[in-house]
Amino acid sequence: MYEQVSHSLLNDILIALDPELKGDDLKHFYIRLGANFYAIHSLFQLLYGERRDFRLQMHKLVEVMAKQYRNRANELRNRDLAREKDHDWFLSEKLVGYALYCQEYAQGLKGMHEKLDYLQELGINLVHIMPILDGPKGRNDGGYAVRDFRKIDSKYGTLADLDALSADMRSRDMLLVLDVVVNHTSDEHEWAKKAKKGNKKYQEYYYTYADRKIPDLFEQTMPEVFPETAPGNFTWDESMQRWVMTVFNEFQWDLNYKNPAVFIEMIDIILFWANHGADVIRLDAVAFLWKKIGSTCQNEREAHLILQLMKDCCQVTAPGALFIAEAIVAPVEVIKYFGEDAINAKECEIAYNPTFMALLWEAVATKKATLLDIGVRNLPTKLDRATWLNYVRCHDDIGLGFDDNDIRAAGYDPQAHRRFMVDYYTGQYPDSSATGVAFGRNEKTGDARISGSLASLAGLETALLNNDAAAIDISVNTIILLHSMIAAFGGIPLLYYGDSIGTLNDNTYLTDENKHHDSRWVHRPTLDWEKAKRRHEPGTVENRIFTAIQRLIAVRKQIPAFADLNNREMLDVKNPHLMVFLRFASRGMYSRVLVIANFDTSPQTMNLRELDAVNLFEHREARELYSDRPISTRSGELLIPPLGFYWLQL
Ligand code: GLC
């Protein structure tokens, strides 16, 4: 959009810009800057318009974007142009992701090269390498407390190693996802160190206070993220003689985005990693970006404005790079991290789908799809150019963030039902063989979350211990069923390392002084490559799980209806154990696929007459795509095996 005020400001900035940052090869940069500047200026004005140095800050922002464009390799610039043309590329059914710690998976960045083969064997083409940046030993929250945003921790390798890996991945058509921890730094970051020494400029990078007056006001409405290990949201810093806001651990200092210098530093860092080959940047803890007294300090409107501004700036310099929102919040809030509209107020193209994840675990525990069905129906519709990251497990705990109204509609009391879930997955419930561990118990609110590896939560640990073949079947089938759901739902399935070979809990964290208090380490093991080898031995648990997931991925990639184009219709069926939905596409073969999942441990029947809408009953048989076998529909009833699923081509 053309608008005089922003245009004349842009002109002034361009005239004053370093001659180095002008020149012919910056053509695409300037075209994009012109197209986005009105939005960038408006957002910057909304956030920082009151400041006397507003124009100076605006100038600095443009300079950072231009400088990083100058640094952007031609190969990446060309990739940007190609992605601009094919702008829905990331909604494709062909994408399948995997999250791993490079140390635990491959002993560091160098080791990753040969271990990419394993991922390709499985069908993976998007890899999230968990945080690799320099952080203090021990006090680093699994890499989420960063000491230097531009340096790779030497225990993982060097920047040159990462560049080599990202080049290798590009040559294999694999996408690289890296984290940028935008909400906080380690208390050993140089900004924090300067703040501790009394440097006012850097104290303004954080929320620091001489006394408890303001912290106490904040505390009245701020929940606690780690109530057991880091109660409260402020920490007294002895050397600074001030309180500092630390929403997560006491060594993670929250950045103050009311200061434009913080925003400019972070966009510089985001673009730095985009220039080092990150196709997708995972923005950590985005719900927390803006703090306001009297609020929960989560999901504030300004947090969204910051993300919109980050997106607009990134589009100018590195438009091919996408953002993932890590916002583990209520369904009505998560959806907002895609932005309000796809052109003027876009934020992150991809967002974790924590609601679906938690609902899946609820369905496994109750053996019923009732709440799952209600919860999915009540997920707000998302933007067209936006997609979910659907996952069963990740490096974090399982939070039971489904909507209270949905729980009631399913016939349960919200508090009692959440307690049941925690009891179930920690093996306290009589009927449960799960061996999870509680996480983040909050004595004040009674809340708790769940840690544990997928296989252990699905009962495999207990089943193997008891050498109980029937119980092993149940847990293997549960693991496969859950993966079938994330493969078919719509969005990018994100597998967690170790899950495709049934990795169990790892209790070694209990003897590590830096880890024993944080049960999330129970599901962050060193990958056992001897166990992984058994994926090739028919009959082993590893082989059963691996080959099934491999097949799920291969079949998913053949089904255009599984691309994420807001093309899912939930279908009503009377049997409460079943979840049934239709996926459809306008193109090609397999353009309508009926997905049926049975969460019960007994076979269940589905009356096809209930599905008049899809005319399934008109046919005598339907092709089941996963098994590639015909299934007779002649009797008017379908029998779905225990913890089984069908992908029926219509
Ligand atoms: C994100 C990460 C989590 C970390 C937190 C604080 O939620 O996924 O592991 O503890 O941010 O950085």
Short mmCIF file of N, CA, C and O in Angstrom, two decimals, residues 530 533-544:
data_model
loop_
_atom_site.label_atom_id
_atom_site.label_comp_id
_atom_site.label_asym_id
_atom_site.label_seq_id
_atom_site.Cartn_x
_atom_site.Cartn_y
_atom_site.Cartn_z
N GLU A 530 21.69 -49.69 18.46
CA GLU A 530 21.58 -51.15 18.41
C GLU A 530 20.11 -51.54 18.33
O GLU A 530 19.71 -52.42 17.57
N LYS A 533 18.76 -50.87 14.97
CA LYS A 533 19.10 -51.90 13.96
C LYS A 533 18.02 -52.97 13.88
O LYS A 533 17.79 -53.56 12.83
N ARG A 534 17.39 -53.23 15.01
CA ARG A 534 16.36 -54.28 15.03
C ARG A 534 15.13 -53.93 14.18
O ARG A 534 14.25 -54.76 13.99
N ARG A 535 15.10 -52.70 13.68
CA ARG A 535 13.98 -52.36 12.78
C ARG A 535 13.98 -53.25 11.55
O ARG A 535 12.97 -53.39 10.88
N HIS A 536 15.15 -53.84 11.25
CA HIS A 536 15.23 -54.71 10.07
C HIS A 536 14.99 -56.18 10.40
O HIS A 536 15.07 -57.03 9.52
N GLU A 537 14.76 -56.49 11.70
CA GLU A 537 14.53 -57.89 12.08
C GLU A 537 13.04 -58.16 12.23
O GLU A 537 12.43 -57.73 13.21
N PRO A 538 12.48 -58.88 11.27
CA PRO A 538 11.03 -59.11 11.30
C PRO A 538 10.59 -59.70 12.64
O PRO A 538 11.30 -60.52 13.23
N GLY A 539 9.45 -59.25 13.10
CA GLY A 539 8.88 -59.80 14.33
C GLY A 539 9.25 -59.01 15.58
O GLY A 539 8.57 -59.10 16.59
N THR A 540 10.32 -58.22 15.52
CA THR A 540 10.66 -57.44 16.71
C THR A 540 9.69 -56.26 16.85
O THR A 540 9.06 -55.84 15.87
N VAL A 541 9.60 -55.77 18.05
CA VAL A 541 8.77 -54.59 18.30
C VAL A 541 9.24 -53.43 17.43
O VAL A 541 8.45 -52.69 16.83
N GLU A 542 10.58 -53.28 17.36
CA GLU A 542 11.15 -52.17 16.59
C GLU A 542 10.72 -52.28 15.13
O GLU A 542 10.34 -51.29 14.50
N ASN A 543 10.78 -53.51 14.60
CA ASN A 543 10.42 -53.73 13.21
C ASN A 543 8.93 -53.44 12.98
O ASN A 543 8.54 -52.80 12.00
N ARG A 544 8.10 -53.88 13.91
CA ARG A 544 6.65 -53.67 13.73
C ARG A 544 6.33 -52.18 13.72
O ARG A 544 5.55 -51.71 12.89
#
